[in-house]
C-alpha cells in the first residue's frame, strides 16, 4: 500500500512542480509572441493531449521532466530529446533571456508560497530545533569529544558563519562529513575555538559529531515489524541501560547500539540486553538488531517535545523567506562540496528517495506536503540556474557571454554544447539512480 501511495505522490508532486516551471517559460514566450510547438509534461513518446492554436499540449511517457518547445529560442533540451536540429533565432537577446529565466523564477516564487502555506496551516517540529545550540550531551569517543567540546558549551559559529539555533547547527554539520569544520564555542563567557570533523553515518552519509541537545531516552515511536516492536518494547518506555551500561540521554542509546553491534557479521546478530522503565516498573528485554542500510537498527525513534508553529499570512511569508534562505545556503554547501570532490553522491536523492519522501509527506498531512513541495521547488529552481548546458542556467550563461561579445554563437556550437550537457546529465542521473536503489535496498 505504501509503495503505491509513494508512486502516486511522486507523480503528483513532480508533475505539479514541472508544470509550473514550464508554464513560466510558456507564459513569457507568449508575452513576447514566440511560436510554441509543444508543451509537454514528461519526455519520450506522446501518450495523449490536444492541439490548440498550433501548440501540442501533451502528456509524455517518462514523467521525470518536461519541456516547452519554443520556436526562435535557439536549440534547447527539446531538440536534444527529439533528435531535431535547432531552429533560427527570434526576438531580442534580452527577450530570450527572460523566457529562459522564467522557469526557475516561477519555481523560486512557488517555493516561497508553498512553504508559507505550510507555516499558515501549522508546521509541527521538535521544540529544541529553534532553541539556542547549547550542548547538553557529548557522545563518548565522538568527533565532538575528540575536538574538546564540553557539556553546556554554546555553539556560536561554524566555518566562520554565526549560528543561533540547533537546526542551523545540525544542517551545517550534517552536510559536511569528512570535512574539518572550524567551530567557535562560548564556554562560561569565554570564546573557545575547536575543529570538528563529522563522520559519515547512515545510508545518506550524514555527518555525525556526537554534539547534541538533550533528548530523554524515551521511545516516541516504533517501526512495525522491526526488532524493537517484536521484542516487546512500547512507546513511552524509558531506556535505563543497554548491555548493563546506564543511559542518561537518547543519543547514548544510538551509540550503545552501534558499539554493541560493531562486531556482528551481517548474518550473525546477537541479542542486546535492554533495561527499561515502564510506568515505574523495571523490565528487561533482549533485542536482536536488524542490519539495514549499512547499519544495525532496532526500529524506534525518540520522543520529541513538539511544538506547532502556526503563523498569520504575513508572518508566514517572512518565515518562509528565512527558511528558503536557509535551504538555499544548504543547497549551495552541497553543490560546493560536490564540485570540490569532498561531497558524497549518497547525499543526493533520486526518484526512489523522492517518491518515498513524497509518500511520507502525503501521509503526514497537508502542511508536511506543502513544506516538502516547497523544498523540492526551491531545489528545482536553483539547480536549473546552474551553468550546465541543457539546463536553463547553461543557456542563460551562454546568452550572457553573447551579450558581452555582442554576437550570437553558431547554432552548431550550441547544439554541441547541449549534447555534451545531455551526456553529462544522463551519466549523473544514472549514478544518482544507482546509489538511490542501493541505499534503499540496504547495500
Coordinates of C-alpha atoms in Angstrom, one line a residue:
X1 CA 0.0 0.0 0.0
X2 CA 2.8 2.4 0.9
X3 CA 4.6 1.7 -2.4
X4 CA 1.5 2.6 -4.5
X5 CA 1.0 5.8 -2.3
X6 CA 4.6 6.7 -2.8
X7 CA 4.4 6.4 -6.6
X8 CA 1.2 8.3 -6.9
X9 CA 2.5 11.1 -4.6
X10 CA 5.8 11.2 -6.6
X11 CA 3.9 11.6 -9.9
X12 CA 1.7 14.3 -8.4
X13 CA 4.5 16.3 -6.8
X14 CA 6.9 16.2 -9.7
X15 CA 4.2 16.9 -12.3
X16 CA 2.9 19.8 -10.3
X17 CA 6.3 21.5 -10.0
X18 CA 7.3 20.8 -13.6
X19 CA 4.0 22.1 -14.9
X20 CA 4.6 25.5 -13.2
X21 CA 8.3 25.5 -14.3
X22 CA 7.4 25.0 -17.9
X23 CA 4.4 27.3 -17.6
X24 CA 6.8 30.1 -16.6
X25 CA 8.7 29.6 -19.9
X26 CA 5.4 29.3 -21.8
X27 CA 3.8 32.5 -20.3
X28 CA 6.8 34.8 -21.1
X29 CA 7.2 33.2 -24.5
X30 CA 3.6 34.0 -25.3
X31 CA 4.1 37.5 -23.9
X32 CA 6.9 38.1 -26.5
X33 CA 4.9 36.3 -29.2
X34 CA 7.3 33.4 -29.7
X35 CA 5.5 30.5 -31.5
X36 CA 5.2 27.4 -29.3
X37 CA 5.1 24.0 -30.8
X38 CA 4.9 21.7 -27.8
X39 CA 4.1 21.9 -24.1
X40 CA 4.9 18.5 -22.6
X41 CA 4.8 17.1 -19.1
X42 CA 7.2 14.2 -19.3
X43 CA 9.7 13.1 -22.0
X44 CA 9.5 10.5 -24.7
X45 CA 6.5 9.1 -26.5
X46 CA 3.4 11.2 -26.6
X47 CA 0.6 9.4 -24.6
X48 CA -2.3 11.8 -25.1
X49 CA -3.1 15.5 -25.3
X50 CA -4.7 18.1 -27.6
X51 CA -3.6 20.8 -30.1
X52 CA -4.8 24.4 -29.8
X53 CA -3.5 27.5 -31.7
X54 CA -0.6 25.5 -33.2
X55 CA 0.6 24.2 -29.8
X56 CA 0.6 20.5 -28.9
X57 CA -0.3 20.1 -25.2
X58 CA 0.7 16.6 -24.2
X59 CA 1.5 14.1 -21.5
X60 CA 4.5 12.0 -22.4
X61 CA 5.7 8.6 -21.3
X62 CA 8.6 9.4 -18.9
X63 CA 7.3 11.5 -16.0
X64 CA 10.7 12.7 -14.9
X65 CA 10.8 16.1 -16.5
X66 CA 9.1 18.2 -19.2
X67 CA 9.7 20.8 -21.8
X68 CA 8.2 23.6 -23.8
X69 CA 9.4 23.7 -27.4
X70 CA 9.6 27.4 -28.3
X71 CA 10.4 28.4 -31.9
X72 CA 13.1 31.0 -32.1
X73 CA 14.6 30.5 -28.7
X74 CA 17.5 28.5 -30.2
X75 CA 18.4 24.8 -29.6
X76 CA 17.2 23.5 -26.2
X77 CA 16.5 20.3 -24.4
X78 CA 13.6 19.5 -26.6
X79 CA 15.9 19.4 -29.7
X80 CA 18.2 17.0 -28.0
X81 CA 15.4 14.8 -26.7
X82 CA 13.6 14.8 -30.0
X83 CA 16.8 14.4 -32.0
X84 CA 16.0 17.5 -34.1
X85 CA 18.1 20.3 -35.4
X86 CA 17.9 23.7 -33.7
X87 CA 16.0 26.4 -35.4
X88 CA 16.8 30.0 -36.1
X89 CA 16.6 32.7 -33.5
X90 CA 13.7 35.2 -32.9
X91 CA 13.2 38.2 -30.7
X92 CA 15.9 40.1 -29.0
X93 CA 18.6 38.6 -26.8
X94 CA 17.1 40.0 -23.6
X95 CA 13.7 38.6 -24.5
X96 CA 15.2 35.1 -24.9
X97 CA 17.0 35.6 -21.6
X98 CA 13.7 36.4 -19.8
X99 CA 12.0 33.4 -21.4
X100 CA 14.7 31.1 -20.1
X101 CA 14.8 32.7 -16.7
X102 CA 11.1 32.5 -16.2
X103 CA 11.0 28.7 -15.4
X104 CA 13.4 28.7 -12.5
X105 CA 12.0 32.1 -11.3
X106 CA 8.5 30.5 -11.1
X107 CA 9.9 27.6 -9.0
X108 CA 11.5 30.0 -6.6
X109 CA 8.3 32.0 -6.2
X110 CA 6.4 28.8 -5.8
X111 CA 8.8 27.6 -3.1
X112 CA 8.1 30.8 -1.1
X113 CA 4.3 30.4 -1.5
X114 CA 4.2 26.7 -0.7
X115 CA 6.4 27.0 2.4
X116 CA 4.3 30.0 3.5
X117 CA 1.2 27.8 3.1
X118 CA 2.8 25.2 5.3
X119 CA 3.5 27.7 8.0
X120 CA 0.0 29.2 7.7
X121 CA -1.5 25.7 8.3
X122 CA 0.9 24.9 11.0
X123 CA 4.2 23.0 11.0
X124 CA 5.0 20.6 13.8
X125 CA 8.6 20.4 14.7
X126 CA 10.9 19.4 17.6
X127 CA 10.9 22.2 20.3
X128 CA 14.7 22.1 20.5
X129 CA 15.2 22.9 16.8
X130 CA 14.7 26.7 17.2
X131 CA 16.4 26.9 20.6
X132 CA 19.9 28.1 21.3
X133 CA 22.5 25.4 20.4
X134 CA 23.7 24.7 24.0
X135 CA 25.4 21.3 24.1
X136 CA 23.7 19.0 26.6
X137 CA 25.4 15.8 25.7
X138 CA 28.7 14.8 24.0
X139 CA 29.0 11.2 22.9
X140 CA 32.0 9.3 24.3
X141 CA 34.6 8.8 21.6
X142 CA 32.7 11.1 19.1
X143 CA 34.3 13.8 16.9
X144 CA 32.9 16.4 19.2
X145 CA 34.6 14.9 22.3
X146 CA 37.9 14.5 20.4
X147 CA 37.7 18.1 19.5
X148 CA 37.2 19.1 23.1
X149 CA 33.5 20.2 23.1
X150 CA 32.0 20.1 26.6
X151 CA 28.6 20.0 28.1
X152 CA 27.0 23.5 28.4
X153 CA 29.1 24.9 25.6
X154 CA 27.2 27.3 23.3
X155 CA 27.9 26.9 19.6
X156 CA 28.5 30.4 18.3
X157 CA 29.7 29.9 14.7
X158 CA 30.5 27.2 12.2
X159 CA 33.0 27.7 9.4
X160 CA 33.0 31.4 10.2
X161 CA 29.2 31.8 10.0
X162 CA 27.1 32.7 13.1
X163 CA 24.5 30.1 14.2
X164 CA 21.7 30.8 16.6
X165 CA 19.6 27.5 16.6
X166 CA 20.1 23.8 16.7
X167 CA 18.5 23.5 13.3
X168 CA 21.4 25.6 11.8
X169 CA 24.0 23.5 13.6
X170 CA 22.5 20.2 12.5
X171 CA 22.1 21.3 8.9
X172 CA 25.7 22.6 8.6
X173 CA 27.4 19.7 10.3
X174 CA 25.1 17.0 8.7
X175 CA 26.0 18.1 5.2
X176 CA 29.8 18.1 5.8
X177 CA 31.1 14.6 6.6
X178 CA 34.9 14.1 6.3
X179 CA 35.4 17.9 6.4
X180 CA 37.3 19.8 9.1
X181 CA 34.8 22.4 10.4
X182 CA 36.1 25.4 12.5
X183 CA 33.8 25.9 15.4
X184 CA 33.6 28.8 17.8
X185 CA 32.1 27.9 21.2
X186 CA 31.2 30.1 24.2
X187 CA 32.3 28.4 27.5
X188 CA 31.5 30.3 30.7
X189 CA 31.5 33.6 28.8
X190 CA 34.9 32.8 27.1
X191 CA 35.3 32.1 23.3
X192 CA 36.8 28.7 22.6
X193 CA 37.9 27.6 19.1
X194 CA 37.9 23.9 18.1
X195 CA 37.8 21.9 14.8
X196 CA 35.3 19.1 14.3
X197 CA 35.5 16.6 11.6
X198 CA 32.0 15.0 11.2
X199 CA 32.0 11.2 10.5
X200 CA 29.7 9.9 7.7
X201 CA 26.8 7.8 9.0
X202 CA 23.5 6.3 7.7
X203 CA 22.9 5.5 4.1
X204 CA 22.8 9.2 3.2
X205 CA 26.4 9.9 4.6
X206 CA 25.0 12.4 7.1
X207 CA 27.8 14.0 9.2
X208 CA 27.8 12.7 12.8
X209 CA 29.6 14.7 15.5
X210 CA 28.1 13.4 18.8
X211 CA 27.3 17.0 19.7
X212 CA 23.7 17.0 20.9
X213 CA 20.8 18.8 22.6
X214 CA 19.3 16.9 25.4
X215 CA 16.7 14.3 24.5
X216 CA 15.3 12.0 27.1
X217 CA 15.9 8.3 26.3
X218 CA 12.2 7.7 25.9
X219 CA 10.7 5.7 22.9
X220 CA 8.5 8.0 20.9
X221 CA 7.7 5.7 18.0
X222 CA 8.2 2.0 17.0
X223 CA 8.5 0.8 13.4
X224 CA 6.1 -2.1 12.8
X225 CA 7.9 -5.4 12.2
X226 CA 11.3 -4.2 13.4
X227 CA 13.2 -5.8 16.3
X228 CA 12.1 -3.3 19.0
X229 CA 8.4 -4.0 18.5
X230 CA 9.0 -7.7 18.2
X231 CA 10.9 -7.8 21.4
X232 CA 8.1 -6.1 23.3
X233 CA 9.3 -2.5 23.7
X234 CA 6.5 0.1 23.8
X235 CA 6.0 3.8 23.1
X236 CA 6.7 5.7 26.3
X237 CA 9.3 3.2 27.6
X238 CA 12.3 5.0 29.2
X239 CA 15.6 3.2 28.5
X240 CA 17.6 2.8 31.7
X241 CA 20.5 0.7 30.4
X242 CA 21.8 -1.2 27.4
X243 CA 24.2 -4.1 27.9
X244 CA 24.4 -3.1 31.5
X245 CA 25.7 0.4 30.7
X246 CA 23.5 3.2 32.3
X247 CA 21.7 5.5 29.8
X248 CA 21.0 9.2 30.5
X249 CA 20.1 10.6 27.1
X250 CA 18.7 9.3 23.8
X251 CA 21.9 9.8 21.9
X252 CA 23.7 7.4 24.2
X253 CA 21.1 4.8 23.1
X254 CA 22.3 5.2 19.5
X255 CA 25.9 5.0 20.5
X256 CA 25.5 1.9 22.7
X257 CA 23.5 0.0 20.0
X258 CA 26.3 0.9 17.5
X259 CA 29.0 -0.3 19.8
X260 CA 27.2 -3.5 20.9
X261 CA 26.7 -4.5 17.3
X262 CA 30.1 -3.4 15.9
X263 CA 31.4 -7.0 15.9
X264 CA 28.4 -8.6 14.3
X265 CA 28.6 -10.1 10.8
X266 CA 25.6 -9.3 8.5
X267 CA 24.0 -12.7 9.3
X268 CA 25.4 -13.1 12.8
X269 CA 23.3 -10.7 15.0
X270 CA 23.2 -11.4 18.8
X271 CA 20.6 -10.2 21.4
X272 CA 21.4 -6.9 23.1
X273 CA 20.1 -6.6 26.7
X274 CA 17.8 -3.6 27.3
X275 CA 16.5 -2.5 30.7
X276 CA 13.6 -0.1 30.6
X277 CA 11.3 1.8 33.0
X278 CA 7.6 1.3 32.1
X279 CA 5.4 3.4 34.4
X280 CA 7.8 2.9 37.4
X281 CA 8.3 -0.8 36.7
X282 CA 11.8 -2.1 35.6
X283 CA 11.6 -4.6 32.8
X284 CA 14.4 -6.5 30.9
X285 CA 14.3 -7.3 27.1
X286 CA 16.7 -8.9 24.7
X287 CA 16.6 -7.1 21.4
X288 CA 18.3 -8.6 18.3
X289 CA 19.1 -5.7 15.9
X290 CA 18.4 -5.9 12.1
X291 CA 21.0 -5.0 9.5
X292 CA 19.7 -2.4 7.0
X293 CA 21.1 0.4 5.0
X294 CA 24.6 -0.2 6.2
X295 CA 23.9 -0.2 9.9
X296 CA 22.1 -2.2 12.7
X297 CA 18.6 -1.0 13.5
X298 CA 16.3 -1.5 16.4
X299 CA 13.4 0.4 14.8
X300 CA 12.4 3.1 17.3
X301 CA 12.6 6.9 17.4
X302 CA 13.0 9.3 20.3
X303 CA 10.1 11.1 21.9
X304 CA 10.5 14.8 21.0
X305 CA 8.8 17.6 22.7
X306 CA 6.9 19.0 19.7
X307 CA 5.6 22.5 19.0
X308 CA 3.2 23.6 16.3
X309 CA 4.3 26.7 14.5
X310 CA 1.2 28.3 13.0
X311 CA 1.5 31.8 11.7
X312 CA -0.7 34.5 10.2
X313 CA -0.2 35.2 6.4
X314 CA 2.3 38.0 6.5
X315 CA 4.4 36.3 9.3
X316 CA 4.2 33.0 7.3
X317 CA 5.7 34.8 4.3
X318 CA 8.5 36.1 6.4
X319 CA 9.2 32.7 8.0
X320 CA 9.1 31.1 4.5
X321 CA 11.6 33.7 3.2
X322 CA 14.0 32.9 6.1
X323 CA 13.5 29.1 5.6
X324 CA 14.2 29.3 1.9
X325 CA 17.3 31.4 2.5
X326 CA 18.5 28.6 4.9
X327 CA 17.7 25.9 2.4
X328 CA 19.5 27.9 -0.4
X329 CA 22.6 28.0 1.8
X330 CA 22.3 24.2 2.3
X331 CA 22.0 23.6 -1.4
X332 CA 25.0 25.9 -2.1
X333 CA 27.0 24.0 0.5
X334 CA 26.2 20.6 -1.0
X335 CA 27.0 21.8 -4.6
X336 CA 30.3 23.3 -3.4
X337 CA 31.3 20.0 -1.8
X338 CA 30.3 18.0 -4.9
X339 CA 32.4 20.3 -7.1
X340 CA 35.4 20.1 -4.8
X341 CA 35.1 16.3 -4.6
X342 CA 34.6 16.3 -0.8
X343 CA 30.9 15.5 -1.0
X344 CA 29.2 12.2 -1.3
X345 CA 26.7 11.3 -4.1
X346 CA 24.8 9.4 -1.4
X347 CA 23.6 12.8 -0.2
X348 CA 21.8 13.3 -3.5
X349 CA 18.2 12.0 -3.7
X350 CA 17.0 10.2 -6.8
X351 CA 13.5 9.1 -7.9
X352 CA 13.3 6.3 -5.2
X353 CA 14.1 8.7 -2.3
X354 CA 11.8 11.5 -3.7
X355 CA 8.9 9.0 -4.1
X356 CA 9.4 7.8 -0.5
X357 CA 9.6 11.3 0.9
X358 CA 6.6 12.3 -1.2
X359 CA 4.5 9.4 0.2
X360 CA 5.6 10.2 3.8
X361 CA 4.6 13.8 3.3
X362 CA 1.2 12.9 2.0
X363 CA 0.6 10.5 4.9
X364 CA 1.7 13.1 7.4
X365 CA -0.7 15.9 6.3
X366 CA -1.2 19.0 4.2
X367 CA 1.4 21.1 6.0
X368 CA 4.1 18.5 5.6
X369 CA 3.2 18.0 1.9
X370 CA 3.3 21.8 1.2
X371 CA 6.6 22.1 3.0
X372 CA 8.2 19.2 1.1
X373 CA 6.9 20.6 -2.3
X374 CA 8.3 24.0 -1.4
X375 CA 11.7 22.5 -0.7
X376 CA 11.7 20.5 -3.9
X377 CA 10.5 23.5 -5.9
X378 CA 13.4 25.6 -4.4
X379 CA 15.9 22.9 -5.3
X380 CA 14.5 22.6 -8.8
X381 CA 14.7 26.3 -9.4
X382 CA 18.3 26.6 -8.0
X383 CA 19.6 23.6 -9.9
X384 CA 18.2 24.8 -13.2
X385 CA 20.2 28.0 -12.7
X386 CA 23.5 26.1 -12.7
X387 CA 25.6 26.9 -15.8
X388 CA 25.4 23.4 -17.2
X389 CA 24.5 23.0 -20.9
X390 CA 20.9 21.7 -21.4
X391 CA 19.8 23.4 -18.2
X392 CA 18.2 26.9 -18.2
X393 CA 21.3 28.2 -16.4
X394 CA 23.6 26.9 -19.1
X395 CA 21.7 28.7 -21.8
X396 CA 21.4 31.9 -19.7
X397 CA 25.2 31.8 -19.2
X398 CA 25.7 31.4 -23.0
X399 CA 23.3 34.3 -23.6
X400 CA 25.3 36.4 -21.1
X401 CA 28.6 35.7 -22.9
X402 CA 26.9 36.5 -26.3
X403 CA 25.8 39.8 -24.8
X404 CA 29.3 40.6 -23.6
X405 CA 30.9 39.8 -27.0
X406 CA 27.8 41.3 -28.9
X407 CA 27.3 38.5 -31.3
X408 CA 25.3 35.2 -31.4
X409 CA 27.3 32.0 -31.5
X410 CA 26.5 29.5 -34.2
X411 CA 23.6 27.0 -33.8
X412 CA 26.0 24.2 -34.5
X413 CA 28.2 25.2 -31.5
X414 CA 25.1 25.5 -29.2
X415 CA 23.9 22.1 -30.3
X416 CA 27.3 20.5 -29.5
X417 CA 27.2 22.1 -26.0
X418 CA 23.7 20.9 -25.4
X419 CA 24.7 17.3 -26.5
X420 CA 27.7 17.4 -24.1
X421 CA 25.4 18.7 -21.3
X422 CA 22.9 15.9 -22.1
X423 CA 25.6 13.2 -21.8
X424 CA 26.8 14.7 -18.5
X425 CA 23.3 14.9 -17.0
X426 CA 22.4 11.3 -18.2
X427 CA 25.6 10.0 -16.5
X428 CA 24.8 11.9 -13.4
X429 CA 21.2 10.7 -13.3
X430 CA 22.3 7.1 -13.8
X431 CA 24.8 7.4 -11.0
X432 CA 22.3 9.0 -8.6
X433 CA 19.7 6.4 -9.5
X434 CA 22.1 3.5 -8.9
X435 CA 23.1 4.8 -5.5
X436 CA 19.4 5.6 -4.8
X437 CA 18.4 2.0 -5.4
X438 CA 21.4 0.7 -3.5
X439 CA 20.6 2.9 -0.5
X440 CA 17.0 1.7 -0.3
X441 CA 17.9 -2.0 -0.8
X442 CA 20.4 -1.8 2.1
X443 CA 23.7 -2.0 0.2

